[in-house]
Coordinates of C-alpha atoms and ligand atoms in Angstrom, one line a residue:
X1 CA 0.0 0.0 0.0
X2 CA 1.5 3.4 -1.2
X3 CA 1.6 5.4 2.9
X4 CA 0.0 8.5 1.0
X5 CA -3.6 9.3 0.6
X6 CA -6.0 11.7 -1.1
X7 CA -7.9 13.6 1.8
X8 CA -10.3 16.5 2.2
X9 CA -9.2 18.9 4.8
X10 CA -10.0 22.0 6.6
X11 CA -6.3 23.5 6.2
X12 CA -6.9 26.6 7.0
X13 CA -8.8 29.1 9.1
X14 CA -11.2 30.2 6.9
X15 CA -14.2 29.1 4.2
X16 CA -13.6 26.1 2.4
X17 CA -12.1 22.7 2.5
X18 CA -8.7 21.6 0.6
X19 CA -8.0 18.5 -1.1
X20 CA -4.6 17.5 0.0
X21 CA -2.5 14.2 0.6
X22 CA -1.9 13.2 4.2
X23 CA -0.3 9.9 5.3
X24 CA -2.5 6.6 5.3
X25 CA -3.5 6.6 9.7
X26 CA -1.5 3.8 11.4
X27 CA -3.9 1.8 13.2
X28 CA -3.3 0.7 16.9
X29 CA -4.4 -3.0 17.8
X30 CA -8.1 -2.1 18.9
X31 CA -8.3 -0.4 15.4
X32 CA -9.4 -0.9 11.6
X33 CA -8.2 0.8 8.4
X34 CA -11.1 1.3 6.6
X35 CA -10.9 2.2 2.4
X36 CA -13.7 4.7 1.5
X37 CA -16.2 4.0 -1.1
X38 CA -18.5 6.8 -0.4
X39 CA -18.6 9.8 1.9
X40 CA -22.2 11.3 2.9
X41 CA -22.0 15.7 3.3
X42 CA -23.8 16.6 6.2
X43 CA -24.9 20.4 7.3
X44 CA -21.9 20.2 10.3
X45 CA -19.7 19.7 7.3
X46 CA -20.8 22.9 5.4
X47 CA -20.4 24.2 9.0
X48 CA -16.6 23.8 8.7
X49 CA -16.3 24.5 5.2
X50 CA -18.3 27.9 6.0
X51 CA -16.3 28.0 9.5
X52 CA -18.7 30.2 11.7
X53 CA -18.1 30.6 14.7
X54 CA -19.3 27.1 16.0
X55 CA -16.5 25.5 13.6
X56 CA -13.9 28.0 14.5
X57 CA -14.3 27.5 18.2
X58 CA -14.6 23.1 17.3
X59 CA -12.5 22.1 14.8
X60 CA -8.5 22.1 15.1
X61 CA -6.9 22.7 12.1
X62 CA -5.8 21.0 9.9
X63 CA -8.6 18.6 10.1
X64 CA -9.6 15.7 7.9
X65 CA -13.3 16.6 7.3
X66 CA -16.5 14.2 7.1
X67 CA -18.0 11.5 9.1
X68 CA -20.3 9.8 6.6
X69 CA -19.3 6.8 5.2
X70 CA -19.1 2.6 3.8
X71 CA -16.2 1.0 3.0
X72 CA -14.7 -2.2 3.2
X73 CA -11.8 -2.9 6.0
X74 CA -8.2 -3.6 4.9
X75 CA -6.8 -4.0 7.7
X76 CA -7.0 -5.1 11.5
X77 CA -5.5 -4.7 14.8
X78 CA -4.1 -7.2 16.4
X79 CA -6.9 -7.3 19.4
X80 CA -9.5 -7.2 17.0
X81 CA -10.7 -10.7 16.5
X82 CA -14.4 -10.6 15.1
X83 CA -13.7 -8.4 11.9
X84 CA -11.9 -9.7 8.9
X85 CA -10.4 -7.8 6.1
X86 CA -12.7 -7.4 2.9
X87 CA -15.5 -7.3 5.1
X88 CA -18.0 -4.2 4.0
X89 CA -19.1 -1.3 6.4
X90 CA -20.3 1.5 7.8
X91 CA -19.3 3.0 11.4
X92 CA -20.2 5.0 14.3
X93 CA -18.4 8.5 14.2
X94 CA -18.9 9.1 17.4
X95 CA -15.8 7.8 19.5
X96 CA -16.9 7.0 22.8
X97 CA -15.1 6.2 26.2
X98 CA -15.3 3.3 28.2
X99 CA -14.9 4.7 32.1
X100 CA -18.0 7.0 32.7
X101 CA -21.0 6.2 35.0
X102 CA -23.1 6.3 31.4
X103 CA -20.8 3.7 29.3
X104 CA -20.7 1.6 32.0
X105 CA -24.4 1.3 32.0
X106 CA -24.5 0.7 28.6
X107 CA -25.6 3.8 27.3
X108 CA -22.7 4.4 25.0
X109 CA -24.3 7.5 23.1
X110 CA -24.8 9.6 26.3
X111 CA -20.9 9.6 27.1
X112 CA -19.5 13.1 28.4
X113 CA -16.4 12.5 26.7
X114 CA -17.5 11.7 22.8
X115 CA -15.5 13.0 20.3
X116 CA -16.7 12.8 16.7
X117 CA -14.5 12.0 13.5
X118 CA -14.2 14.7 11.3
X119 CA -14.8 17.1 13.9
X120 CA -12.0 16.4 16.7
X121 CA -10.9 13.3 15.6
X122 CA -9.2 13.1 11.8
X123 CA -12.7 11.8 9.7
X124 CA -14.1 10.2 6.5
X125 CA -13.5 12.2 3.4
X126 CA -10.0 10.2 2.7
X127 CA -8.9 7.1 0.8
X128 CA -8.6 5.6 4.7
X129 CA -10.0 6.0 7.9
X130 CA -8.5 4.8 11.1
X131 CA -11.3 3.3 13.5
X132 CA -11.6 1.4 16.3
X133 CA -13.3 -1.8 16.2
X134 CA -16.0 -1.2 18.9
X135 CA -17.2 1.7 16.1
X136 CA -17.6 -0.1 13.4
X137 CA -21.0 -1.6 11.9
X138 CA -20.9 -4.8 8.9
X139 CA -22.8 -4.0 6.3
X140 CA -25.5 -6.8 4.9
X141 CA -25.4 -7.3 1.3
X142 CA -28.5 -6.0 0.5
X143 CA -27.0 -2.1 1.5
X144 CA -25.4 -0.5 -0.6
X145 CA -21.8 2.2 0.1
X146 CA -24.2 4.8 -1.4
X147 CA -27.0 3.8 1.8
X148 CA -23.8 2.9 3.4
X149 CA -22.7 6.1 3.3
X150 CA -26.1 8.2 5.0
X151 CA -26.5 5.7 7.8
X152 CA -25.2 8.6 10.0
X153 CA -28.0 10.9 9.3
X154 CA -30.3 7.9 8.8
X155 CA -29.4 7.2 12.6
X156 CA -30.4 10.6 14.0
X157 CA -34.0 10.2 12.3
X158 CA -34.0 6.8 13.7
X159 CA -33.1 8.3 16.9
X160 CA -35.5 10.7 16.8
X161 CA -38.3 8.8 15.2
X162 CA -38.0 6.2 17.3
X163 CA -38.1 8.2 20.9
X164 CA -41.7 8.1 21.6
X165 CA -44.6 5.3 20.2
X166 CA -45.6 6.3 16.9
X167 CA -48.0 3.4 16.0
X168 CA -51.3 4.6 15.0
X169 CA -50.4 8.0 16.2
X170 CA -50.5 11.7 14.3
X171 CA -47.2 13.0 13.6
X172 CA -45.9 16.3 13.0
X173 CA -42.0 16.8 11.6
X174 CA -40.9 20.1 11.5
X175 CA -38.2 20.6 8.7
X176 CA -38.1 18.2 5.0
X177 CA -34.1 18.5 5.7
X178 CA -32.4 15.0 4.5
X179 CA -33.0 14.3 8.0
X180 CA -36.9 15.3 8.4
X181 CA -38.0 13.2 5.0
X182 CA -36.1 10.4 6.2
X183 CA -38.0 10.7 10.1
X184 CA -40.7 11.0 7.6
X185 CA -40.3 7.7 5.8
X186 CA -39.3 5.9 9.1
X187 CA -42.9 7.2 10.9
X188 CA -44.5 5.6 8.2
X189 CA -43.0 2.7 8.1
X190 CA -43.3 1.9 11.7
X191 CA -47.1 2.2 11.4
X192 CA -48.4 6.1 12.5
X193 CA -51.3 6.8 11.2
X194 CA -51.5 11.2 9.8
X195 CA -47.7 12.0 8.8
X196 CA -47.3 15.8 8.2
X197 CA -43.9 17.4 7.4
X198 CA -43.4 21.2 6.9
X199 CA -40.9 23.4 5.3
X200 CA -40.7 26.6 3.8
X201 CA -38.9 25.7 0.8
X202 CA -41.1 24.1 -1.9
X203 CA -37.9 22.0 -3.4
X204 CA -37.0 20.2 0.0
X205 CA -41.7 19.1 0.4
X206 CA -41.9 17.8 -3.3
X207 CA -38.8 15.5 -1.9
X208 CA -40.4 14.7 0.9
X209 CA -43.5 13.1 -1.1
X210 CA -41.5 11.2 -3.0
X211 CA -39.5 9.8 -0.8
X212 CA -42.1 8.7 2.2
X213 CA -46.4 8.9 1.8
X214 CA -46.4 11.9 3.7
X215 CA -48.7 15.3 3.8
X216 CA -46.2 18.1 2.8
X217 CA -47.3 21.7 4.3
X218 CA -45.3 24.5 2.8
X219 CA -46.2 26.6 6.4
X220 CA -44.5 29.8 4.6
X221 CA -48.1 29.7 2.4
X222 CA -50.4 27.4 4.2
X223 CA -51.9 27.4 7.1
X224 CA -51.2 24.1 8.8
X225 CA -54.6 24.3 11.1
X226 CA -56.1 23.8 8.0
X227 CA -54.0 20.3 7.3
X228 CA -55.0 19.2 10.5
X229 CA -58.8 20.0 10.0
X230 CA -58.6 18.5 6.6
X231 CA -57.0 15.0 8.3
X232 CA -60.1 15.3 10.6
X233 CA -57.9 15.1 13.5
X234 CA -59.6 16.2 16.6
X235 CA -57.4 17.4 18.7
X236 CA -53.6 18.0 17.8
X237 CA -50.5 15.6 17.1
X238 CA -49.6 13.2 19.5
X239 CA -45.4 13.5 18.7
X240 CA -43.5 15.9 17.0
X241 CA -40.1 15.3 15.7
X242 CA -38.3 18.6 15.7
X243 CA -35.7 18.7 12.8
X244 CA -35.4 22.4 10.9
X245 CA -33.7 24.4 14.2
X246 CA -35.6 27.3 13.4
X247 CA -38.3 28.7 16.7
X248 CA -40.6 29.4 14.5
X249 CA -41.0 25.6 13.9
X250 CA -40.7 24.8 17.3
X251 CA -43.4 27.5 18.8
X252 CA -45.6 26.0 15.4
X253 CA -45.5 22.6 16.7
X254 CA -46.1 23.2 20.3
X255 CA -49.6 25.4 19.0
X256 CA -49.8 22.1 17.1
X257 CA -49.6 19.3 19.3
X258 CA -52.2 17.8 21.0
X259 CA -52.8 17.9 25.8
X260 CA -49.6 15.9 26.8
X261 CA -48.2 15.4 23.6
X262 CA -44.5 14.1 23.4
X263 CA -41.5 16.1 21.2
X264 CA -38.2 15.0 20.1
X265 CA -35.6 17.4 19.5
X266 CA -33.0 16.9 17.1
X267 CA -33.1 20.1 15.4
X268 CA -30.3 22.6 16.5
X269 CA -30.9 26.0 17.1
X270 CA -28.5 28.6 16.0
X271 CA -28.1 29.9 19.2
X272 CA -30.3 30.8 22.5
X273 CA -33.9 31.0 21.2
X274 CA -37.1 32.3 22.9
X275 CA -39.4 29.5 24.1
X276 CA -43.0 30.3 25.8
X277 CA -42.6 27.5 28.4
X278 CA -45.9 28.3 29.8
X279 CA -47.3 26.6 27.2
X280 CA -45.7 23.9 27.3
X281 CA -46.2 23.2 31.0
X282 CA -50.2 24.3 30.1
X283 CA -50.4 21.5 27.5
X284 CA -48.3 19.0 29.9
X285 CA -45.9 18.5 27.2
X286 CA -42.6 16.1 27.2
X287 CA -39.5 17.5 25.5
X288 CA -36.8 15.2 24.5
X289 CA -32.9 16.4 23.4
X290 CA -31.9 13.7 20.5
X291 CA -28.0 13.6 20.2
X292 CA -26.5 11.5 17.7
X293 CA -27.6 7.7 17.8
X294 CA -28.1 5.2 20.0
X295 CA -25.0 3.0 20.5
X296 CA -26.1 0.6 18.9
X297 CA -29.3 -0.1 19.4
X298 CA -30.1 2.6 16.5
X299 CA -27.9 1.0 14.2
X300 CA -29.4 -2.2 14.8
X301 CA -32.7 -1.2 14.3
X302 CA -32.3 0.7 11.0
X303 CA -30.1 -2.0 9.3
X304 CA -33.6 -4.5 10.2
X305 CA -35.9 -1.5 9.0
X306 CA -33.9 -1.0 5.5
X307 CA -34.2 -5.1 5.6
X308 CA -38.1 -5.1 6.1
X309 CA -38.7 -2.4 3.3
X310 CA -37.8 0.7 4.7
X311 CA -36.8 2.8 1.2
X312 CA -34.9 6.0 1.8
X313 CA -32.4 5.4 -1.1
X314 CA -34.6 8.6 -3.4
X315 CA -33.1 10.7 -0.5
X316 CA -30.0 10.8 -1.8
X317 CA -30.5 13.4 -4.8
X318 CA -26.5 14.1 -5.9
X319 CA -23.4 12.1 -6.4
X320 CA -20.4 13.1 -7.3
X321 CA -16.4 11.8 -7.6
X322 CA -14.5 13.2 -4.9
X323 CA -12.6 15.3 -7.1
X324 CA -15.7 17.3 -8.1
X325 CA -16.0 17.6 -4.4
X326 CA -16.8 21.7 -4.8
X327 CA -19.5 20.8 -7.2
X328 CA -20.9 18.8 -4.1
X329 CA -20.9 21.7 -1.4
X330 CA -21.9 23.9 -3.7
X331 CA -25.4 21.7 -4.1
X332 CA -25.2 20.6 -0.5
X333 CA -24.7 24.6 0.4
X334 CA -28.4 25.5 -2.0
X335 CA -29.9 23.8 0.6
X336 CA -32.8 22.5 -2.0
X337 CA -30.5 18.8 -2.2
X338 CA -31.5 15.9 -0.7
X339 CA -27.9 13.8 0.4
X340 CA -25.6 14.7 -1.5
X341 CA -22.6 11.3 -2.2
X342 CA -19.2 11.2 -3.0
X343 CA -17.4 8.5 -4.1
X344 CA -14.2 8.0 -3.5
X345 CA -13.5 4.7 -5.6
X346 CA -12.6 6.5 -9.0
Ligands
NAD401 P1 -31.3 21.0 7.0 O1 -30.8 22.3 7.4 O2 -31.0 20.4 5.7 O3 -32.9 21.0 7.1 C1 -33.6 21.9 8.0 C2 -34.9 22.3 7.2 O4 -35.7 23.1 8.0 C3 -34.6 23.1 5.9 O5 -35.2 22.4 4.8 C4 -35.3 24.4 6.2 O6 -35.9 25.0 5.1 C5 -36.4 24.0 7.2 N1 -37.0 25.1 7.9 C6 -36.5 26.3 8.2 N2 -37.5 27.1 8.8 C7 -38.6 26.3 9.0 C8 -39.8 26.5 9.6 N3 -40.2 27.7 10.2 N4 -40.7 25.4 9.6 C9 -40.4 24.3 9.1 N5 -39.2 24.0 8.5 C10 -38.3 25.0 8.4 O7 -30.9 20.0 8.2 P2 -30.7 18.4 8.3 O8 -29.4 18.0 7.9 O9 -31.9 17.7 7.8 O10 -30.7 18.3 9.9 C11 -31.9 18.7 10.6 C12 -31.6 19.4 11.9 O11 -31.0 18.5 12.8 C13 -30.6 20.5 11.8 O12 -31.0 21.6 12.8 C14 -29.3 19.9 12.2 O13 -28.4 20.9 12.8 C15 -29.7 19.0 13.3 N6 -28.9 17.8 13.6 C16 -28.8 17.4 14.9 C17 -28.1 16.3 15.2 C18 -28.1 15.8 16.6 O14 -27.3 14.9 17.0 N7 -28.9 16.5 17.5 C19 -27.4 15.5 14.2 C20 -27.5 16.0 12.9 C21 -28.3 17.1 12.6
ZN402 ZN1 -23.8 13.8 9.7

């Protein structure tokens, strides 16, 4: 194996991303060298290539960008005895410790100390990735590196979705973001019954209804009171799934939701944002922070979903080879895409 590699890094302090050669990791014996196949860009990605103040006060420089990805392992540790080379997969970004009161109950994702590749930990958009072991998820046949590649974000609407009951319950998601549609599709497939996403850009709700059998509001034109008293629902949604960031969304869906309805919060908020709590005490309303993916329950769960018909593969709207990777941003950054994929195989 030649010790260089094509990777995509934040060299410098300011907008944009470099491609540049960096040497192939070295892995330690807990670890797997991964070759990429595809690469997923995700909104904290255009974060760093934008580098507002979040990425400039996050990300060390220089920085190997990108965290979502499939690719096959070519090599293993000398610990790790349950992974072989050539076998196909995806991973968790999130690199977790083993000694806090959370990991040793088994609640990996809720770690203090996570650090996420591509962020604080050298990431994803390279030939090879160092990972440990513990991090990384087999791939079945039957997914693809280009579904490979978005389990990430798929994860979070998993997450999400997954957080309260949804069978035969009315569900509101705030925001058609690649995230949204895919909470979208996953509602559905888990059995709610009145599945209503809103946006305010008309691009991001037509992919929505192709993607999942949802009721697209475009709440910048429509009055979403109206959705709901055309779905004859009595009294309000049962769960919202809060994925734009944006208050307005969030104060919508609270006016929205029915007495002791339950939210879950993914969505991040640009900064400190007004919330009228007394309404949500009023309505007796359960608020849920999502972070990242469950460790690995999430993973297990959407790898059985995409097995059992769960289709979110019209998601992913643009591909492109890594060297067009400005050609990417630049559709990731209209924000009318749905995933945008590179592939690194060329
Ligand atoms: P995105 O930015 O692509 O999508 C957000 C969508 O919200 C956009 O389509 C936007 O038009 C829409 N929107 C804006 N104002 C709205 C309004 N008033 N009502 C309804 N929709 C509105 O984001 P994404 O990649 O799909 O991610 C969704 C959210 O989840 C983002 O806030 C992101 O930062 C966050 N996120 C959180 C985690 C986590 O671990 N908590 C992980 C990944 C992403
Ligand atoms: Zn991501």
């Amino acid at each position: 194996m030649n010790n260089e590699m094509k990777a995509l890094s934040k060299l410098h302090s300011r907008e944009g991303l470099w491609m540049t050669h960096a040497p192939v990791p070295e892995i330690g014996p807990d670890d797997v060298l991964i070759k990429i196949n595809k690469t997923g860009i995700c909104g904290t990605d255009i974060h760093i290539w934008n580098w507002d103040d979040w990425a400039a006060h996050t990300v060390p420089v220089p920085m190997i960008t990108g965290h979502e990805f499939a690719g096959v392992i070519v090599e293993t540790g000398s610990n790790v005895m349950d992974l072989e080379v050539g076998q196909r997969c995806s991973g968790e970004g999130h690199l977790i410790g083993k000694t806090s009161r959370q990991s040793r109950a088994g609640k990996f994702h809720l770690d203090p100390g996570t650090r996420g590749i591509g962020v604080n930990e050298q990431g994803a958009f390279a030939q090879y990735l160092r990972l440990p072991a513990f991090n990384v998820v087999p791939l079945p046949d039957e997914i693809s590196d280009d579904i490979g590649a978005i389990l990430d974000p798929l994860g979070n609407a998993v997450h999400t979705a997954l957080s309260f009951d949804l069978v035969g319950e009315d569900v509101l998601i705030t925001g058609a973001g690649p995230i949204g549609i895919m909470a979208a599709a996953v509602a559905r497939h888990v059995g709610a019954r009145h599945v209503v996403i809103t946006d305010i850009n008309p691009d991001r709700l037509a992919l929505a209804a192709e993607v999942a059998d949802v009721v697209p509001v475009n709440v910048a034109e429509a009055d979403l009171a109206e959705t709901v008293s055309d779905l004859k629902m009595k009294q309000g949604f049962d769960v919202g799934l809060e994925m734009s960031g944006n208050q307005r969304a969030l104060d919508q869906m609270v006016e929205a939701m029915t007495m002791g309805g339950r939210i879950a919060m993914l969505g991040i908020p640009p900064g400190k944002s007004p919330v009228d709590w007394s309404r949500i005490v009023f309505k007796a309303i359960t608020i849920k922070g999502v972070y990242g993916r469950e460790i690995f329950e999430t993973w297990y769960k959407m790898i059985a979903m995409l097995q059992n018909g769960l289709d979110i593969s019209r998601v992913i709207t643009h591909r492109f080879p890594v060297d067009e990777f400005e050609a990417g941003f630049a559709t990731m950054k209209s924000g009318s895409s749905g995933k945008v994929v590179l592939d690194w195989t060329g």
